[in-house]
PDB file of C-alpha atoms in Angstrom:
ATOM      1  CA  MET P   1       0.436   0.313  -0.520  1.00 43.00           C
ATOM      2  CA  LYS P   2       1.532   3.288  -1.115  1.00 52.00           C
ATOM      3  CA  ILE P   3       1.225   6.491   1.327  1.00 51.00           C
ATOM      4  CA  GLY P   4      -0.682   9.403  -0.738  1.00 48.00           C
ATOM      5  CA  SER P   5       1.931  12.380  -1.020  1.00 47.00           C
ATOM      6  CA  ARG P   6      -1.864  14.686   1.224  1.00 51.00           C
ATOM      7  CA  GLN P   7      -1.570  12.212   3.544  1.00 58.00           C
ATOM      8  CA  ILE P   8       2.032  12.821   4.950  1.00 65.00           C
ATOM      9  CA  PHE P   9       3.174  15.214   2.809  1.00 66.00           C
ATOM     10  CA  GLY P  10       0.644  17.247   1.924  1.00 66.00           C
ATOM     11  CA  ASP P  11       0.056  18.310  -1.608  1.00 76.00           C
ATOM     12  CA  LYS P  12       4.106  17.324  -2.738  1.00 82.00           C
ATOM     13  CA  LYS P  13       4.990  15.389  -5.541  1.00 90.00           C
ATOM     14  CA  LEU P  14       8.004  13.280  -4.614  1.00 93.00           C
ATOM     15  CA  LEU P  15      10.652  12.921  -7.268  1.00 95.00           C
ATOM     16  CA  LEU P  16      13.945  10.263  -6.905  1.00 96.00           C
ATOM     17  CA  ALA P  17      16.974  11.133  -9.299  1.00 96.00           C
ATOM     18  CA  SER P  18      18.362   7.804  -8.584  1.00 92.00           C
ATOM     19  CA  ALA P  19      18.976   4.974 -11.321  1.00 86.00           C
ATOM     20  CA  SER P  20      19.397   2.600  -8.743  1.00 88.00           C
ATOM     21  CA  PRO P  21      16.524   0.182  -8.290  1.00 88.00           C
ATOM     22  CA  ARG P  22      17.507  -0.293  -4.839  1.00 90.00           C
ATOM     23  CA  ARG P  23      16.921   3.101  -3.199  1.00 94.00           C
ATOM     24  CA  ARG P  24      13.386   3.287  -5.484  1.00 92.00           C
ATOM     25  CA  GLU P  25      12.486  -0.393  -3.987  1.00 92.00           C
ATOM     26  CA  LEU P  26      13.811   0.671  -0.370  1.00 94.00           C
ATOM     27  CA  LEU P  27      11.324   3.829  -0.475  1.00 92.00           C
ATOM     28  CA  GLY P  28       8.347   1.639  -1.339  1.00 89.00           C
ATOM     29  CA  MET P  29       9.305  -0.775   1.862  1.00 88.00           C
ATOM     30  CA  ILE P  30       7.972   2.018   3.266  1.00 86.00           C
ATOM     31  CA  GLY P  31       5.095   3.467   1.737  1.00 82.00           C
ATOM     32  CA  ILE P  32       5.934   6.320   0.056  1.00 83.00           C
ATOM     33  CA  GLU P  33       5.134   6.538  -3.541  1.00 85.00           C
ATOM     34  CA  VAL P  34       8.108   8.511  -5.867  1.00 89.00           C
ATOM     35  CA  HIS P  35       8.204   9.806  -9.341  1.00 92.00           C
ATOM     36  CA  GLN P  36      11.118   8.682 -11.759  1.00 93.00           C
ATOM     37  CA  ALA P  37      13.097  11.966 -12.355  1.00 94.00           C
ATOM     38  CA  ALA P  38      15.642  11.781 -15.475  1.00 90.00           C
ATOM     39  CA  VAL P  39      18.189  10.721 -14.730  1.00 87.00           C
ATOM     40  CA  LYS P  40      21.383  12.972 -15.580  1.00 91.00           C
ATOM     41  CA  ASP P  41      25.203  12.306 -15.652  1.00 90.00           C
ATOM     42  CA  VAL P  42      26.968  14.401 -12.837  1.00 93.00           C
ATOM     43  CA  ASP P  43      30.172  15.325 -12.668  1.00 92.00           C
ATOM     44  CA  GLU P  44      31.066  13.225  -9.082  1.00 91.00           C
ATOM     45  CA  SER P  45      33.773  13.741  -8.364  1.00 93.00           C
ATOM     46  CA  TYR P  46      35.245  15.858  -5.352  1.00 95.00           C
ATOM     47  CA  PRO P  47      38.258  17.707  -3.711  1.00 95.00           C
ATOM     48  CA  CYS P  48      41.219  15.660  -2.958  1.00 93.00           C
ATOM     49  CA  ASP P  49      41.369  16.803   0.114  1.00 95.00           C
ATOM     50  CA  MET P  50      38.259  16.582   1.333  1.00 97.00           C
ATOM     51  CA  LEU P  51      37.666  14.739   4.355  1.00 97.00           C
ATOM     52  CA  PRO P  52      36.413  10.912   3.129  1.00 98.00           C
ATOM     53  CA  GLU P  53      32.734  11.181   5.450  1.00 98.00           C
ATOM     54  CA  ASP P  54      32.208  14.259   3.298  1.00 98.00           C
ATOM     55  CA  VAL P  55      32.240  12.959   0.412  1.00 97.00           C
ATOM     56  CA  ALA P  56      28.924  10.778  -0.274  1.00 97.00           C
ATOM     57  CA  PRO P  57      26.810  14.005   0.894  1.00 98.00           C
ATOM     58  CA  PHE P  58      29.127  16.451  -1.319  1.00 98.00           C
ATOM     59  CA  ILE P  59      27.837  14.357  -4.974  1.00 97.00           C
ATOM     60  CA  SER P  60      23.884  13.909  -3.307  1.00 97.00           C
ATOM     61  CA  ARG P  61      24.375  18.110  -2.765  1.00 98.00           C
ATOM     62  CA  LYS P  62      25.822  18.601  -6.749  1.00 97.00           C
ATOM     63  CA  LYS P  63      22.891  15.351  -8.475  1.00 97.00           C
ATOM     64  CA  ALA P  64      20.193  17.909  -6.647  1.00 97.00           C
ATOM     65  CA  GLU P  65      22.022  20.997  -8.366  1.00 96.00           C
ATOM     66  CA  ALA P  66      21.625  20.069 -11.438  1.00 96.00           C
ATOM     67  CA  TYR P  67      17.823  19.659 -11.368  1.00 96.00           C
ATOM     68  CA  ALA P  68      17.904  23.562  -8.801  1.00 92.00           C
ATOM     69  CA  ASP P  69      16.046  25.481 -11.931  1.00 92.00           C
ATOM     70  CA  GLU P  70      13.548  22.306 -13.288  1.00 92.00           C
ATOM     71  CA  LEU P  71      11.546  21.901 -10.105  1.00 94.00           C
ATOM     72  CA  MET P  72       7.561  22.534  -9.903  1.00 94.00           C
ATOM     73  CA  PRO P  73       6.701  24.273  -6.698  1.00 93.00           C
ATOM     74  CA  ASP P  74       4.952  21.077  -5.793  1.00 92.00           C
ATOM     75  CA  GLU P  75       7.635  18.682  -6.169  1.00 94.00           C
ATOM     76  CA  ILE P  76      10.269  17.462  -3.781  1.00 94.00           C
ATOM     77  CA  LEU P  77      13.694  15.830  -5.389  1.00 96.00           C
ATOM     78  CA  ILE P  78      15.590  13.474  -3.100  1.00 97.00           C
ATOM     79  CA  THR P  79      18.965  12.208  -4.392  1.00 97.00           C
ATOM     80  CA  ALA P  80      21.428  10.408  -2.535  1.00 97.00           C
ATOM     81  CA  ASP P  81      25.243   9.243  -3.114  1.00 96.00           C
ATOM     82  CA  THR P  82      26.613   6.307  -1.307  1.00 96.00           C
ATOM     83  CA  VAL P  83      30.234   5.309  -0.682  1.00 96.00           C
ATOM     84  CA  VAL P  84      32.681   3.335   1.789  1.00 97.00           C
ATOM     85  CA  ILE P  85      35.710   4.148   3.512  1.00 98.00           C
ATOM     86  CA  ASP P  86      37.877   2.319   4.766  1.00 97.00           C
ATOM     87  CA  GLY P  87      41.342   2.518   6.846  1.00 93.00           C
ATOM     88  CA  GLY P  88      40.231   6.691   5.450  1.00 94.00           C
ATOM     89  CA  LYS P  89      40.273   6.084   1.923  1.00 95.00           C
ATOM     90  CA  VAL P  90      36.700   6.158  -0.318  1.00 96.00           C
ATOM     91  CA  LEU P  91      35.809   3.354  -2.017  1.00 95.00           C
ATOM     92  CA  GLY P  92      32.909   3.971  -4.920  1.00 90.00           C
ATOM     93  CA  LYS P  93      31.874   2.092  -7.455  1.00 92.00           C
ATOM     94  CA  PRO P  94      34.581  -0.851  -9.050  1.00 96.00           C
ATOM     95  CA  SER P  95      35.347  -0.087 -12.024  1.00 96.00           C
ATOM     96  CA  ASP P  96      35.535  -3.798 -13.550  1.00 97.00           C
ATOM     97  CA  GLU P  97      35.587  -7.172 -12.172  1.00 97.00           C
ATOM     98  CA  ALA P  98      39.463  -6.926 -11.233  1.00 98.00           C
ATOM     99  CA  ASP P  99      38.851  -3.772  -9.110  1.00 98.00           C
ATOM    100  CA  ALA P 100      35.726  -5.571  -7.476  1.00 98.00           C
ATOM    101  CA  VAL P 101      38.404  -7.957  -6.372  1.00 98.00           C
ATOM    102  CA  ALA P 102      40.448  -5.948  -5.349  1.00 98.00           C
ATOM    103  CA  MET P 103      38.903  -4.104  -2.670  1.00 97.00           C
ATOM    104  CA  LEU P 104      36.456  -6.852  -1.248  1.00 98.00           C
ATOM    105  CA  ARG P 105      40.436  -8.202  -0.702  1.00 98.00           C
ATOM    106  CA  GLU P 106      40.662  -4.476   1.135  1.00 97.00           C
ATOM    107  CA  LEU P 107      37.371  -5.218   2.802  1.00 98.00           C
ATOM    108  CA  SER P 108      37.635  -8.981   4.082  1.00 98.00           C
ATOM    109  CA  GLY P 109      38.381  -9.043   7.790  1.00 98.00           C
ATOM    110  CA  HIS P 110      37.747  -5.621   8.649  1.00 95.00           C
ATOM    111  CA  THR P 111      35.413  -2.800   9.913  1.00 98.00           C
ATOM    112  CA  HIS P 112      34.470   0.186   7.393  1.00 98.00           C
ATOM    113  CA  LYS P 113      31.772   2.370   7.301  1.00 98.00           C
ATOM    114  CA  VAL P 114      29.425   3.084   4.667  1.00 98.00           C
ATOM    115  CA  VAL P 115      28.454   6.749   4.205  1.00 98.00           C
ATOM    116  CA  THR P 116      25.039   7.912   2.406  1.00 98.00           C
ATOM    117  CA  GLY P 117      24.741  11.595   1.986  1.00 98.00           C
ATOM    118  CA  VAL P 118      21.023  12.632   0.932  1.00 98.00           C
ATOM    119  CA  THR P 119      19.911  16.210  -0.379  1.00 98.00           C
ATOM    120  CA  LEU P 120      16.375  17.061  -0.554  1.00 97.00           C
ATOM    121  CA  LEU P 121      15.467  19.810  -2.619  1.00 97.00           C
ATOM    122  CA  SER P 122      13.013  21.872  -3.352  1.00 94.00           C
ATOM    123  CA  PRO P 123      12.260  25.438  -4.798  1.00 94.00           C
ATOM    124  CA  SER P 124      12.643  27.396  -1.823  1.00 92.00           C
ATOM    125  CA  ARG P 125      14.727  24.523   0.142  1.00 94.00           C
ATOM    126  CA  MET P 126      17.865  22.166  -0.057  1.00 97.00           C
ATOM    127  CA  GLU P 127      18.623  20.410   3.032  1.00 97.00           C
ATOM    128  CA  THR P 128      21.502  17.902   3.311  1.00 98.00           C
ATOM    129  CA  PHE P 129      22.190  15.336   5.400  1.00 98.00           C
ATOM    130  CA  SER P 130      24.734  11.933   5.849  1.00 98.00           C
ATOM    131  CA  GLU P 131      24.130   8.863   7.826  1.00 98.00           C
ATOM    132  CA  THR P 132      27.118   6.169   8.647  1.00 98.00           C
ATOM    133  CA  THR P 133      26.859   2.652   9.570  1.00 98.00           C
ATOM    134  CA  TYR P 134      29.855   0.565  10.430  1.00 98.00           C
ATOM    135  CA  VAL P 135      29.774  -2.931   8.944  1.00 98.00           C
ATOM    136  CA  GLU P 136      32.166  -5.500  10.365  1.00 98.00           C
ATOM    137  CA  PHE P 137      33.550  -7.965   7.694  1.00 98.00           C
ATOM    138  CA  ALA P 138      34.818 -11.939   7.947  1.00 98.00           C
ATOM    139  CA  GLU P 139      37.703 -13.414   6.776  1.00 98.00           C
ATOM    140  CA  LEU P 140      36.786 -13.946   2.968  1.00 98.00           C
ATOM    141  CA  SER P 141      38.305 -16.403   0.591  1.00 98.00           C
ATOM    142  CA  ASP P 142      39.711 -15.444  -2.180  1.00 98.00           C
ATOM    143  CA  ALA P 143      37.180 -18.093  -3.971  1.00 98.00           C
ATOM    144  CA  GLU P 144      34.228 -16.473  -1.772  1.00 98.00           C
ATOM    145  CA  ILE P 145      35.585 -13.151  -3.586  1.00 98.00           C
ATOM    146  CA  ALA P 146      35.385 -14.549  -6.922  1.00 98.00           C
ATOM    147  CA  TYR P 147      32.187 -16.496  -6.499  1.00 98.00           C
ATOM    148  CA  TYR P 148      30.598 -13.455  -5.565  1.00 98.00           C
ATOM    149  CA  VAL P 149      31.760 -11.094  -8.285  1.00 98.00           C
ATOM    150  CA  GLU P 150      30.976 -13.546 -10.906  1.00 97.00           C
ATOM    151  CA  HIS P 151      27.825 -14.511  -9.815  1.00 97.00           C
ATOM    152  CA  TYR P 152      27.207 -11.465  -8.714  1.00 97.00           C
ATOM    153  CA  ARG P 153      28.520  -8.875 -10.268  1.00 95.00           C
ATOM    154  CA  PRO P 154      27.997  -6.097  -8.135  1.00 96.00           C
ATOM    155  CA  LEU P 155      30.200  -3.106 -10.441  1.00 95.00           C
ATOM    156  CA  ASP P 156      27.881  -0.972  -9.696  1.00 92.00           C
ATOM    157  CA  LYS P 157      27.423  -0.892  -6.194  1.00 94.00           C
ATOM    158  CA  ALA P 158      29.633   1.239  -3.654  1.00 93.00           C
ATOM    159  CA  GLY P 159      32.214  -1.177  -2.286  1.00 96.00           C
ATOM    160  CA  ALA P 160      32.221  -3.505  -4.623  1.00 97.00           C
ATOM    161  CA  TYR P 161      28.783  -5.229  -2.743  1.00 97.00           C
ATOM    162  CA  GLY P 162      25.270  -5.674  -1.487  1.00 96.00           C
ATOM    163  CA  ILE P 163      24.392  -6.634   2.006  1.00 97.00           C
ATOM    164  CA  GLN P 164      21.573  -7.608   0.354  1.00 95.00           C
ATOM    165  CA  GLU P 165      23.213 -10.389  -1.205  1.00 96.00           C
ATOM    166  CA  TRP P 166      24.900 -14.350  -0.937  1.00 97.00           C
ATOM    167  CA  ILE P 167      28.263 -12.332   0.505  1.00 97.00           C
ATOM    168  CA  GLY P 168      26.209  -9.894   2.972  1.00 97.00           C
ATOM    169  CA  TYR P 169      24.852 -13.332   4.010  1.00 97.00           C
ATOM    170  CA  ILE P 170      27.897 -15.046   4.666  1.00 97.00           C
ATOM    171  CA  GLY P 171      30.781 -12.211   5.141  1.00 97.00           C
ATOM    172  CA  VAL P 172      29.306  -9.495   7.624  1.00 97.00           C
ATOM    173  CA  ASN P 173      29.687 -10.251  11.170  1.00 97.00           C
ATOM    174  CA  GLY P 174      27.747  -7.815  12.335  1.00 97.00           C
ATOM    175  CA  ILE P 175      26.180  -3.959  11.305  1.00 98.00           C
ATOM    176  CA  ARG P 176      26.484  -1.056  13.882  1.00 98.00           C
ATOM    177  CA  GLY P 177      23.812   1.804  12.348  1.00 98.00           C
ATOM    178  CA  ASP P 178      20.976   1.387  10.041  1.00 97.00           C
ATOM    179  CA  TYR P 179      20.983  -1.575   8.099  1.00 97.00           C
ATOM    180  CA  TYR P 180      19.039   0.649   4.948  1.00 97.00           C
ATOM    181  CA  ASN P 181      21.905   2.991   5.093  1.00 98.00           C
ATOM    182  CA  VAL P 182      24.277   0.206   3.597  1.00 97.00           C
ATOM    183  CA  MET P 183      22.204  -0.783   0.931  1.00 96.00           C
ATOM    184  CA  GLY P 184      21.541   3.163  -0.248  1.00 95.00           C
ATOM    185  CA  LEU P 185      19.096   5.153   1.679  1.00 97.00           C
ATOM    186  CA  PRO P 186      19.160   6.165   5.311  1.00 97.00           C
ATOM    187  CA  LEU P 187      15.377   4.946   5.758  1.00 96.00           C
ATOM    188  CA  ARG P 188      13.987   6.366   9.263  1.00 95.00           C
ATOM    189  CA  ARG P 189      15.635   9.390   8.683  1.00 95.00           C
ATOM    190  CA  LEU P 190      15.015  10.300   5.439  1.00 95.00           C
ATOM    191  CA  TYR P 191      11.330  10.111   6.424  1.00 92.00           C
ATOM    192  CA  ALA P 192      11.641  11.908   9.217  1.00 92.00           C
ATOM    193  CA  CYS P 193      13.304  15.207   6.853  1.00 92.00           C
ATOM    194  CA  LEU P 194      11.013  14.493   4.349  1.00 90.00           C
ATOM    195  CA  LYS P 195       7.690  15.365   6.610  1.00 86.00           C
ATOM    196  CA  ASN P 196       9.562  18.779   7.981  1.00 85.00           C
ATOM    197  CA  MET P 197      10.150  19.158   4.059  1.00 78.00           C
TER     198      MET P 197
END
């Protein structure tokens, strides 16, 4: 059952500017009806001296700014970006399968951070926030990493893994924070911020 926009968000129309099917699915899980905005090719580079924790909110804001002159008065746009941080190093999406294997070897046996930045944009207001979740990986064998990359091809995922897939079932010892943040959207905080918008 979808929540009618008038019931919770007044007369606002919610737009999602993301090519990620997981983000749309996550919003659907809490009953929020969103409309797909045309996804734009936005430069996702960031200053080399930026703190790793600031990268995801910075990129989510850049994505939102690309739509700043197009929103109607009754629309709220949602943009997001997720990065994995291990040992102070930002891991985005892998460039190919070899890069995915290298990333998973780096994460194996470590606790890393998953940071999702979210920006909410209306014609009169922009709000950006981020959420951090800590994920502890078990030691992964080369065979397990190769199997996962070959069968799940996680090239569209930050850090080269999806916690909701096979590797999450067998390789994650524990998490601290919002599980859905690791999938790409911190749902509880996003819902609260949407109500405030």
